[in-house]
mmCIF file of C-alpha atoms and ligand atoms in Angstrom:
data_model
loop_
_atom_site.group_PDB
_atom_site.id
_atom_site.type_symbol
_atom_site.label_atom_id
_atom_site.label_comp_id
_atom_site.label_asym_id
_atom_site.label_seq_id
_atom_site.Cartn_x
_atom_site.Cartn_y
_atom_site.Cartn_z
ATOM 1 C CA MET A 1098 -106.972 61.342 91.303
ATOM 2 C CA SER A 1099 -109.193 62.018 94.293
ATOM 3 C CA THR A 1100 -108.161 64.681 96.731
ATOM 4 C CA ALA A 1101 -110.730 63.611 99.338
ATOM 5 C CA LYS A 1102 -109.360 63.168 102.810
ATOM 6 C CA THR A 1103 -110.481 60.470 105.171
ATOM 7 C CA PRO A 1104 -111.738 61.515 108.592
ATOM 8 C CA ALA A 1105 -109.538 60.373 111.450
ATOM 9 C CA ALA A 1106 -111.073 57.573 113.446
ATOM 10 C CA GLY A 1107 -112.666 58.322 116.790
ATOM 11 C CA ARG A 1108 -114.411 61.274 118.235
ATOM 12 C CA ALA A 1109 -113.525 64.910 117.799
ATOM 13 C CA ILE A 1110 -110.816 66.550 119.879
ATOM 14 C CA ARG A 1111 -112.631 68.656 122.464
ATOM 15 C CA ILE A 1112 -111.266 71.936 123.752
ATOM 16 C CA VAL A 1113 -113.254 73.693 126.466
ATOM 17 C CA TYR A 1114 -113.062 77.453 126.985
ATOM 18 C CA CYS A 1115 -113.683 78.241 130.679
ATOM 19 C CA GLY A 1116 -113.434 81.369 132.764
ATOM 20 C CA PRO A 1117 -115.422 84.044 134.554
ATOM 21 C CA SER A 1118 -118.561 85.389 132.917
ATOM 22 C CA GLU A 1119 -118.004 88.275 130.543
ATOM 23 C CA GLY A 1120 -114.322 87.375 130.236
ATOM 24 C CA GLY A 1121 -114.476 86.866 126.474
ATOM 25 C CA LYS A 1122 -115.055 83.128 125.893
ATOM 26 C CA THR A 1123 -117.783 83.581 123.298
ATOM 27 C CA THR A 1124 -115.798 86.399 121.723
ATOM 28 C CA ASN A 1125 -112.891 83.973 121.215
ATOM 29 C CA LEU A 1126 -115.063 81.540 119.292
ATOM 30 C CA GLU A 1127 -116.678 84.312 117.283
ATOM 31 C CA ALA A 1128 -113.263 85.695 116.354
ATOM 32 C CA LEU A 1129 -112.008 82.239 115.375
ATOM 33 C CA SER A 1130 -115.026 81.614 113.191
ATOM 34 C CA ARG A 1131 -114.254 84.869 111.380
ATOM 35 C CA MET A 1132 -110.504 84.453 111.232
ATOM 36 C CA LEU A 1133 -109.869 80.802 110.524
ATOM 37 C CA PRO A 1134 -111.319 80.590 107.015
ATOM 38 C CA SER A 1135 -108.960 83.332 105.899
ATOM 39 C CA HIS A 1136 -106.140 81.064 107.016
ATOM 40 C CA SER A 1137 -107.453 78.176 104.993
ATOM 41 C CA LEU A 1138 -104.620 78.558 102.533
ATOM 42 C CA HIS A 1139 -102.495 76.872 105.125
ATOM 43 C CA LYS A 1140 -102.298 73.173 104.534
ATOM 44 C CA LEU A 1141 -103.276 72.044 107.996
ATOM 45 C CA LEU A 1142 -106.430 74.035 108.319
ATOM 46 C CA GLN A 1143 -109.301 73.168 106.074
ATOM 47 C CA LEU A 1144 -112.262 75.084 107.356
ATOM 48 C CA ALA A 1145 -114.094 76.471 110.286
ATOM 49 C CA THR A 1146 -117.639 75.377 109.808
ATOM 50 C CA GLU A 1147 -120.399 76.531 112.056
ATOM 51 C CA THR A 1148 -121.184 78.173 115.330
ATOM 52 C CA GLN A 1149 -124.229 77.186 117.265
ATOM 53 C CA ARG A 1150 -125.575 78.195 120.590
ATOM 54 C CA THR A 1151 -127.206 75.803 123.021
ATOM 55 C CA LEU A 1152 -128.522 76.179 126.509
ATOM 56 C CA TYR A 1153 -125.158 75.345 127.983
ATOM 57 C CA PHE A 1154 -122.442 76.391 125.613
ATOM 58 C CA ASP A 1155 -121.242 77.757 122.325
ATOM 59 C CA LEU A 1156 -119.705 75.247 119.983
ATOM 60 C CA LEU A 1157 -117.355 75.842 117.103
ATOM 61 C CA SER A 1158 -116.524 72.817 114.970
ATOM 62 C CA LEU A 1159 -113.315 72.792 112.986
ATOM 63 C CA GLN A 1160 -111.733 70.372 110.622
ATOM 64 C CA LEU A 1161 -107.991 70.213 110.448
ATOM 65 C CA ALA A 1162 -105.985 68.391 107.829
ATOM 66 C CA ILE A 1163 -103.233 66.817 109.885
ATOM 67 C CA ASP A 1164 -101.526 65.206 106.935
ATOM 68 C CA ALA A 1165 -102.203 64.653 103.254
ATOM 69 C CA ASP A 1166 -104.857 62.022 103.902
ATOM 70 C CA THR A 1167 -106.341 62.621 107.306
ATOM 71 C CA MET A 1168 -108.858 65.079 108.625
ATOM 72 C CA LEU A 1169 -109.187 65.665 112.323
ATOM 73 C CA ARG A 1170 -112.344 67.070 113.845
ATOM 74 C CA MET A 1171 -111.938 69.563 116.649
ATOM 75 C CA GLU A 1172 -114.773 70.979 118.737
ATOM 76 C CA LEU A 1173 -114.350 74.151 120.740
ATOM 77 C CA PHE A 1174 -116.889 74.688 123.518
ATOM 78 C CA THR A 1175 -117.507 77.470 125.956
ATOM 79 C CA VAL A 1176 -118.954 76.809 129.374
ATOM 80 C CA PRO A 1177 -120.758 79.668 131.116
ATOM 81 C CA GLY A 1178 -118.950 80.900 134.194
ATOM 82 C CA GLN A 1179 -121.866 81.033 136.579
ATOM 83 C CA SER A 1180 -125.083 79.396 135.577
ATOM 84 C CA PHE A 1181 -123.520 76.165 134.504
ATOM 85 C CA TYR A 1182 -125.112 73.118 136.033
ATOM 86 C CA LEU A 1183 -122.763 70.899 137.932
ATOM 87 C CA ASN A 1184 -123.548 67.698 136.041
ATOM 88 C CA ALA A 1185 -123.173 69.303 132.653
ATOM 89 C CA ARG A 1186 -119.956 70.977 133.732
ATOM 90 C CA ARG A 1187 -118.566 67.705 135.027
ATOM 91 C CA ARG A 1188 -119.512 65.931 131.853
ATOM 92 C CA VAL A 1189 -117.920 68.551 129.626
ATOM 93 C CA LEU A 1190 -114.761 68.649 131.708
ATOM 94 C CA ARG A 1191 -114.556 64.873 131.963
ATOM 95 C CA GLU A 1192 -114.498 64.655 128.198
ATOM 96 C CA ALA A 1193 -112.248 67.660 127.565
ATOM 97 C CA ASP A 1194 -108.991 66.961 125.788
ATOM 98 C CA GLY A 1195 -107.757 70.437 126.597
ATOM 99 C CA ILE A 1196 -108.805 73.556 128.469
ATOM 100 C CA VAL A 1197 -108.400 77.220 127.659
ATOM 101 C CA PHE A 1198 -108.970 79.417 130.688
ATOM 102 C CA VAL A 1199 -109.978 82.891 129.521
ATOM 103 C CA ALA A 1200 -109.023 85.262 132.343
ATOM 104 C CA ASP A 1201 -110.361 88.800 132.463
ATOM 105 C CA SER A 1202 -107.317 91.013 133.064
ATOM 106 C CA ARG A 1203 -109.298 93.901 134.533
ATOM 107 C CA ARG A 1204 -108.266 94.454 138.130
ATOM 108 C CA HIS A 1205 -111.795 94.412 139.515
ATOM 109 C CA ARG A 1206 -112.309 90.937 138.019
ATOM 110 C CA LEU A 1207 -109.381 89.371 139.891
ATOM 111 C CA ASP A 1208 -111.571 87.616 142.468
ATOM 112 C CA ALA A 1209 -113.884 86.354 139.731
ATOM 113 C CA ASN A 1210 -110.872 84.881 137.931
ATOM 114 C CA ILE A 1211 -109.565 83.187 141.072
ATOM 115 C CA GLU A 1212 -112.995 81.796 141.864
ATOM 116 C CA ALA A 1213 -113.545 80.493 138.327
ATOM 117 C CA LEU A 1214 -110.084 78.919 138.242
ATOM 118 C CA ALA A 1215 -110.730 77.120 141.527
ATOM 119 C CA GLU A 1216 -114.092 75.970 140.243
ATOM 120 C CA VAL A 1217 -112.567 74.523 137.077
ATOM 121 C CA ALA A 1218 -109.910 72.703 139.093
ATOM 122 C CA ALA A 1219 -112.588 71.305 141.409
ATOM 123 C CA ALA A 1220 -114.760 70.194 138.491
ATOM 124 C CA ILE A 1221 -111.803 68.400 136.885
ATOM 125 C CA GLU A 1222 -111.090 66.592 140.122
ATOM 126 C CA ASP A 1223 -114.795 65.798 140.537
ATOM 127 C CA ALA A 1224 -114.607 64.205 137.129
ATOM 128 C CA GLY A 1225 -111.883 61.939 138.494
ATOM 129 C CA ARG A 1226 -109.012 63.555 136.636
ATOM 130 C CA ASP A 1227 -105.737 65.038 137.794
ATOM 131 C CA VAL A 1228 -105.497 68.763 137.016
ATOM 132 C CA GLU A 1229 -101.828 68.365 136.111
ATOM 133 C CA ASP A 1230 -102.696 65.802 133.434
ATOM 134 C CA VAL A 1231 -105.148 67.975 131.510
ATOM 135 C CA PRO A 1232 -103.516 70.122 128.821
ATOM 136 C CA ALA A 1233 -104.358 73.737 129.611
ATOM 137 C CA VAL A 1234 -103.546 77.229 128.407
ATOM 138 C CA LEU A 1235 -104.269 80.512 130.110
ATOM 139 C CA GLN A 1236 -105.430 83.408 128.014
ATOM 140 C CA LEU A 1237 -105.059 86.815 129.664
ATOM 141 C CA ASN A 1238 -107.816 88.643 127.831
ATOM 142 C CA LYS A 1239 -108.877 92.294 127.801
ATOM 143 C CA CYS A 1240 -105.298 93.468 128.120
ATOM 144 C CA ASP A 1241 -106.366 96.580 126.194
ATOM 145 C CA GLU A 1242 -108.341 97.833 129.194
ATOM 146 C CA ASP A 1243 -106.903 100.731 131.226
ATOM 147 C CA ASN A 1244 -107.133 98.825 134.476
ATOM 148 C CA ALA A 1245 -105.668 95.578 133.084
ATOM 149 C CA ILE A 1246 -103.239 93.888 135.476
ATOM 150 C CA PRO A 1247 -99.791 93.454 133.839
ATOM 151 C CA HIS A 1248 -99.291 89.835 132.777
ATOM 152 C CA ALA A 1249 -96.485 88.908 135.181
ATOM 153 C CA GLU A 1250 -98.445 90.219 138.162
ATOM 154 C CA LEU A 1251 -101.669 88.544 137.017
ATOM 155 C CA MET A 1252 -99.974 85.177 136.508
ATOM 156 C CA ARG A 1253 -98.549 85.409 140.011
ATOM 157 C CA LEU A 1254 -101.877 86.450 141.546
ATOM 158 C CA LEU A 1255 -103.583 83.514 139.830
ATOM 159 C CA GLY A 1256 -100.959 81.151 141.196
ATOM 160 C CA CYS A 1257 -99.988 80.260 137.641
ATOM 161 C CA ASP A 1258 -96.361 81.409 137.450
ATOM 162 C CA GLY A 1259 -94.513 79.426 134.820
ATOM 163 C CA GLU A 1260 -97.633 78.139 133.077
ATOM 164 C CA PRO A 1261 -98.131 78.787 129.360
ATOM 165 C CA PHE A 1262 -100.177 81.904 128.648
ATOM 166 C CA VAL A 1263 -101.220 84.183 125.817
ATOM 167 C CA GLU A 1264 -102.080 87.867 126.152
ATOM 168 C CA ALA A 1265 -105.206 88.671 124.169
ATOM 169 C CA ILE A 1266 -107.669 91.267 123.005
ATOM 170 C CA ALA A 1267 -110.275 88.812 121.786
ATOM 171 C CA SER A 1268 -112.641 91.558 120.640
ATOM 172 C CA ASP A 1269 -109.929 92.606 118.146
ATOM 173 C CA GLY A 1270 -109.010 89.002 117.344
ATOM 174 C CA LYS A 1271 -105.600 89.459 118.968
ATOM 175 C CA GLY A 1272 -104.108 86.369 120.626
ATOM 176 C CA VAL A 1273 -107.074 84.221 119.677
ATOM 177 C CA VAL A 1274 -105.434 82.055 117.019
ATOM 178 C CA GLU A 1275 -102.242 81.885 119.107
ATOM 179 C CA THR A 1276 -104.264 80.499 121.995
ATOM 180 C CA LEU A 1277 -105.806 77.797 119.822
ATOM 181 C CA ARG A 1278 -102.404 76.981 118.357
ATOM 182 C CA LEU A 1279 -100.859 76.598 121.804
ATOM 183 C CA ILE A 1280 -103.586 74.333 123.174
ATOM 184 C CA SER A 1281 -103.673 72.324 119.920
ATOM 185 C CA ARG A 1282 -99.964 71.667 120.208
ATOM 186 C CA GLN A 1283 -100.327 70.516 123.788
ATOM 187 C CA VAL A 1284 -103.257 68.248 123.013
ATOM 188 C CA LEU A 1285 -101.983 66.792 119.762
ATOM 189 C CA ALA A 1286 -98.246 66.579 120.327
ATOM 190 C CA PRO A 1287 -98.384 63.381 122.382
ATOM 191 C CA ARG A 1288 -100.449 61.672 119.681
ATOM 192 C CA ARG A 1289 -98.311 62.323 116.657
ATOM 193 C CA GLN A 1290 -95.824 64.715 115.159
ATOM 194 C CA PHE A 1291 -98.066 67.690 114.711
ATOM 195 C CA GLU A 1292 -97.203 71.305 114.130
ATOM 196 C CA PRO A 1293 -100.255 73.438 113.414
ATOM 197 C CA THR A 1294 -99.739 75.876 110.588
ATOM 198 C CA PHE A 1295 -102.796 78.019 111.193
HETATM 199 N N1 GDP B 2784 -112.172 95.696 125.827
HETATM 200 C C1 GDP B 2784 -112.328 94.414 125.542
HETATM 201 N N2 GDP B 2784 -113.562 93.861 125.525
HETATM 202 C C2 GDP B 2784 -113.668 92.546 125.226
HETATM 203 C C3 GDP B 2784 -112.529 91.748 124.939
HETATM 204 N N3 GDP B 2784 -112.960 90.484 124.696
HETATM 205 C C4 GDP B 2784 -114.294 90.496 124.831
HETATM 206 N N4 GDP B 2784 -114.740 91.730 125.149
HETATM 207 C C5 GDP B 2784 -116.131 92.138 125.416
HETATM 208 O O1 GDP B 2784 -116.522 91.616 126.667
HETATM 209 C C6 GDP B 2784 -117.916 91.286 126.685
HETATM 210 C C7 GDP B 2784 -118.152 89.858 127.149
HETATM 211 O O2 GDP B 2784 -117.588 88.954 126.219
HETATM 212 P P1 GDP B 2784 -118.176 87.469 126.026
HETATM 213 O O3 GDP B 2784 -117.370 86.828 124.951
HETATM 214 O O4 GDP B 2784 -119.649 87.498 125.836
HETATM 215 O O5 GDP B 2784 -117.848 86.823 127.446
HETATM 216 P P2 GDP B 2784 -118.173 85.354 127.988
HETATM 217 O O6 GDP B 2784 -119.245 85.529 129.022
HETATM 218 O O7 GDP B 2784 -116.903 84.873 128.598
HETATM 219 O O8 GDP B 2784 -118.616 84.500 126.832
HETATM 220 C C8 GDP B 2784 -118.416 91.553 125.265
HETATM 221 O O9 GDP B 2784 -119.008 92.820 125.240
HETATM 222 C C9 GDP B 2784 -117.125 91.552 124.444
HETATM 223 O O10 GDP B 2784 -117.215 92.346 123.287
HETATM 224 C C10 GDP B 2784 -111.236 92.371 124.954
HETATM 225 O O11 GDP B 2784 -110.180 91.754 124.750
HETATM 226 N N5 GDP B 2784 -111.191 93.699 125.291
HETATM 227 MG MG1 MG B 2785 -120.436 83.472 126.524
#
Protein backbone atom coordinates (compact mmCIF):
# COMPACT_ATOMS: atom_id res chain seq x y z
CA MET A 1 0.00 0.00 0.00
CA SER A 2 1.34 3.42 -0.91
CA THR A 3 2.24 5.79 1.87
CA ALA A 4 2.56 8.78 -0.48
CA LYS A 5 0.71 11.86 0.62
CA THR A 6 -1.07 14.19 -1.73
CA PRO A 7 -0.13 17.86 -1.63
CA ALA A 8 -2.92 20.12 -0.42
CA ALA A 9 -4.44 22.17 -3.19
CA GLY A 10 -3.50 25.81 -3.54
CA ARG A 11 -0.45 27.80 -2.77
CA ALA A 12 1.81 27.47 0.22
CA ILE A 13 0.95 29.07 3.55
CA ARG A 14 3.19 32.12 3.83
CA ILE A 15 4.56 33.34 7.14
CA VAL A 16 6.62 36.53 7.08
CA TYR A 17 9.23 37.28 9.74
CA CYS A 18 9.52 41.07 10.18
CA GLY A 19 11.33 43.29 12.63
CA PRO A 20 14.26 45.64 13.07
CA SER A 21 17.56 44.78 11.43
CA GLU A 22 19.83 42.57 13.48
CA GLY A 23 16.89 41.45 15.62
CA GLY A 24 17.31 37.77 14.77
CA LYS A 25 14.97 37.04 11.83
CA THR A 26 17.52 35.10 9.81
CA THR A 27 18.69 33.37 12.97
CA ASN A 28 15.13 32.10 13.51
CA LEU A 29 15.03 30.48 10.09
CA GLU A 30 18.51 29.06 10.48
CA ALA A 31 17.58 27.56 13.84
CA LEU A 32 14.37 26.09 12.42
CA SER A 33 16.21 24.52 9.52
CA ARG A 34 18.52 22.84 12.04
CA MET A 35 15.87 21.90 14.56
CA LEU A 36 12.86 20.81 12.58
CA PRO A 37 14.27 17.66 10.98
CA SER A 38 15.06 16.30 14.42
CA HIS A 39 11.37 16.65 15.17
CA SER A 40 10.40 14.72 12.09
CA LEU A 41 9.37 11.78 14.20
CA HIS A 42 6.27 13.75 14.96
CA LYS A 43 3.47 12.85 12.63
CA LEU A 44 2.58 16.35 11.53
CA LEU A 45 6.01 17.45 10.50
CA GLN A 46 7.59 15.78 7.54
CA LEU A 47 10.65 17.78 6.71
CA ALA A 48 12.30 21.11 6.55
CA THR A 49 13.80 21.28 3.13
CA GLU A 50 15.98 24.13 2.05
CA THR A 51 17.09 27.61 2.88
CA GLN A 52 17.90 30.04 0.16
CA ARG A 53 18.88 33.63 0.16
CA THR A 54 17.65 36.16 -2.36
CA LEU A 55 18.10 39.86 -2.74
CA TYR A 56 15.08 40.55 -0.60
CA PHE A 57 14.60 37.77 1.87
CA ASP A 58 15.49 34.42 3.31
CA LEU A 59 13.08 31.63 2.57
CA LEU A 60 12.59 28.38 4.42
CA SER A 61 10.19 25.91 2.84
CA LEU A 62 8.53 23.31 5.02
CA GLN A 63 6.15 20.50 4.38
CA LEU A 64 3.71 19.56 7.06
CA ALA A 65 1.57 16.46 7.09
CA ILE A 66 -1.74 17.79 8.35
CA ASP A 67 -3.47 14.44 8.26
CA ALA A 68 -2.77 10.95 7.00
CA ASP A 69 -3.20 11.92 3.36
CA THR A 70 -2.46 15.59 3.00
CA MET A 71 0.73 17.57 2.86
CA LEU A 72 0.68 21.29 3.39
CA ARG A 73 3.44 23.53 2.10
CA MET A 74 4.53 26.37 4.33
CA GLU A 75 6.99 29.09 3.35
CA LEU A 76 8.74 31.20 5.95
CA PHE A 77 10.22 34.47 4.69
CA THR A 78 12.24 37.18 6.31
CA VAL A 79 12.01 40.76 5.15
CA PRO A 80 14.97 43.04 5.85
CA GLY A 81 14.18 45.77 8.34
CA GLN A 82 15.66 48.70 6.49
CA SER A 83 16.65 48.26 2.90
CA PHE A 84 13.43 46.65 1.85
CA TYR A 85 11.85 48.24 -1.17
CA LEU A 86 8.34 49.45 -0.66
CA ASN A 87 6.78 47.52 -3.54
CA ALA A 88 8.39 44.26 -2.57
CA ARG A 89 7.42 44.78 1.05
CA ARG A 90 3.84 45.52 0.09
CA ARG A 91 3.70 42.48 -2.11
CA VAL A 92 5.09 40.18 0.56
CA LEU A 93 2.78 41.58 3.21
CA ARG A 94 -0.24 41.50 0.93
CA GLU A 95 0.27 37.80 0.43
CA ALA A 96 1.23 36.95 4.01
CA ASP A 97 -1.01 34.50 5.81
CA GLY A 98 0.68 35.30 9.09
CA ILE A 99 3.34 37.57 10.54
CA VAL A 100 5.99 36.97 13.15
CA PHE A 101 7.44 40.21 14.48
CA VAL A 102 10.91 39.54 15.87
CA ALA A 103 11.56 42.27 18.43
CA ASP A 104 15.05 42.93 19.75
CA SER A 105 14.68 43.06 23.55
CA ARG A 106 17.83 45.12 24.10
CA ARG A 107 16.92 48.46 25.62
CA HIS A 108 18.85 50.53 23.09
CA ARG A 109 16.83 48.91 20.28
CA LEU A 110 13.46 50.02 21.65
CA ASP A 111 13.03 52.85 19.13
CA ALA A 112 14.05 50.56 16.28
CA ASN A 113 11.38 48.08 17.39
CA ILE A 114 8.69 50.75 17.60
CA GLU A 115 9.65 52.12 14.20
CA ALA A 116 9.69 48.68 12.56
CA LEU A 117 6.34 47.77 14.12
CA ALA A 118 4.77 50.98 12.81
CA GLU A 119 6.26 50.32 9.40
CA VAL A 120 4.81 46.81 9.26
CA ALA A 121 1.38 48.10 10.28
CA ALA A 122 1.58 50.80 7.60
CA ALA A 123 2.66 48.31 4.94
CA ILE A 124 -0.25 46.01 5.82
CA GLU A 125 -2.67 48.89 5.51
CA ASP A 126 -1.02 49.99 2.26
CA ALA A 127 -1.69 46.50 1.00
CA GLY A 128 -5.37 47.11 1.71
CA ARG A 129 -5.61 44.84 4.72
CA ASP A 130 -6.78 45.41 8.26
CA VAL A 131 -3.97 44.88 10.79
CA GLU A 132 -6.41 43.23 13.19
CA ASP A 133 -7.29 40.60 10.58
CA VAL A 134 -3.75 39.38 9.96
CA PRO A 135 -2.65 36.58 12.30
CA ALA A 136 0.46 37.80 14.11
CA VAL A 137 2.80 36.72 16.88
CA LEU A 138 5.41 38.77 18.66
CA GLN A 139 8.72 37.18 19.46
CA LEU A 140 10.74 38.97 22.14
CA ASN A 141 14.20 37.88 21.07
CA LYS A 142 17.63 38.34 22.66
CA CYS A 143 16.20 38.01 26.14
CA ASP A 144 19.58 36.58 27.17
CA GLU A 145 21.20 40.00 26.82
CA ASP A 146 22.09 41.91 30.01
CA ASN A 147 20.19 44.99 28.94
CA ALA A 148 17.08 43.09 27.77
CA ILE A 149 13.83 44.80 28.74
CA PRO A 150 11.64 42.47 30.86
CA HIS A 151 8.80 41.06 28.76
CA ALA A 152 5.88 42.77 30.52
CA GLU A 153 7.54 46.18 30.22
CA LEU A 154 8.52 45.59 26.59
CA MET A 155 5.01 44.50 25.60
CA ARG A 156 3.63 47.64 27.19
CA LEU A 157 6.22 49.90 25.54
CA LEU A 158 5.40 48.35 22.16
CA GLY A 159 1.71 48.97 22.73
CA CYS A 160 1.10 45.24 22.50
CA ASP A 161 -0.28 44.40 25.95
CA GLY A 162 -2.44 41.31 25.76
CA GLU A 163 -1.12 40.14 22.40
CA PRO A 164 0.39 36.66 22.05
CA PHE A 165 4.16 36.62 22.48
CA VAL A 166 7.07 34.24 22.89
CA GLU A 167 10.32 35.01 24.68
CA ALA A 168 13.27 33.77 22.66
CA ILE A 169 17.00 33.33 22.38
CA ALA A 170 17.02 32.49 18.70
CA SER A 171 20.79 32.06 18.59
CA ASP A 172 20.35 29.15 21.05
CA GLY A 173 17.20 27.91 19.30
CA LYS A 174 15.09 28.84 22.33
CA GLY A 175 11.51 29.92 21.60
CA VAL A 176 11.94 29.44 17.87
CA VAL A 177 9.78 26.34 17.41
CA GLU A 178 7.25 27.72 19.91
CA THR A 179 6.93 30.85 17.79
CA LEU A 180 6.28 28.84 14.64
CA ARG A 181 3.80 26.66 16.51
CA LEU A 182 1.88 29.68 17.78
CA ILE A 183 1.63 31.40 14.40
CA SER A 184 0.79 28.09 12.68
CA ARG A 185 -2.09 27.57 15.06
CA GLN A 186 -3.41 31.05 14.41
CA VAL A 187 -3.13 30.72 10.65
CA LEU A 188 -4.41 27.18 10.31
CA ALA A 189 -7.03 26.95 13.04
CA PRO A 190 -9.74 28.75 11.06
CA ARG A 191 -9.22 26.40 8.11
CA ARG A 192 -9.50 23.07 9.82
CA GLN A 193 -8.99 21.28 13.09
CA PHE A 194 -5.25 21.52 13.30
CA GLU A 195 -2.96 21.05 16.25
CA PRO A 196 0.71 21.13 15.28
CA THR A 197 2.75 18.45 16.96
CA PHE A 198 6.18 19.82 16.13
N1 LIG B 1 22.64 37.33 22.20
C1 LIG B 1 21.82 36.99 21.21
N2 LIG B 1 22.19 37.19 19.93
C2 LIG B 1 21.32 36.82 18.96
C3 LIG B 1 20.06 36.24 19.26
N3 LIG B 1 19.42 36.00 18.08
C4 LIG B 1 20.24 36.40 17.11
N4 LIG B 1 21.39 36.90 17.61
C5 LIG B 1 22.53 37.47 16.86
O1 LIG B 1 22.14 38.73 16.36
C6 LIG B 1 22.77 39.01 15.10
C7 LIG B 1 21.75 39.40 14.04
O2 LIG B 1 20.89 38.31 13.78
P1 LIG B 1 20.18 38.13 12.34
O3 LIG B 1 19.39 36.87 12.42
O4 LIG B 1 21.17 38.25 11.24
O5 LIG B 1 19.22 39.40 12.32
P2 LIG B 1 18.22 39.89 11.17
O6 LIG B 1 18.83 41.13 10.59
O7 LIG B 1 16.94 40.19 11.88
O8 LIG B 1 18.07 38.79 10.16
C8 LIG B 1 23.55 37.74 14.75
O9 LIG B 1 24.89 37.94 15.13
C9 LIG B 1 22.90 36.68 15.63
O10 LIG B 1 23.77 35.63 15.96
C10 LIG B 1 19.71 36.04 20.64
O11 LIG B 1 18.62 35.58 21.00
N5 LIG B 1 20.62 36.46 21.57
MG1 LIG C 1 18.50 38.78 8.09
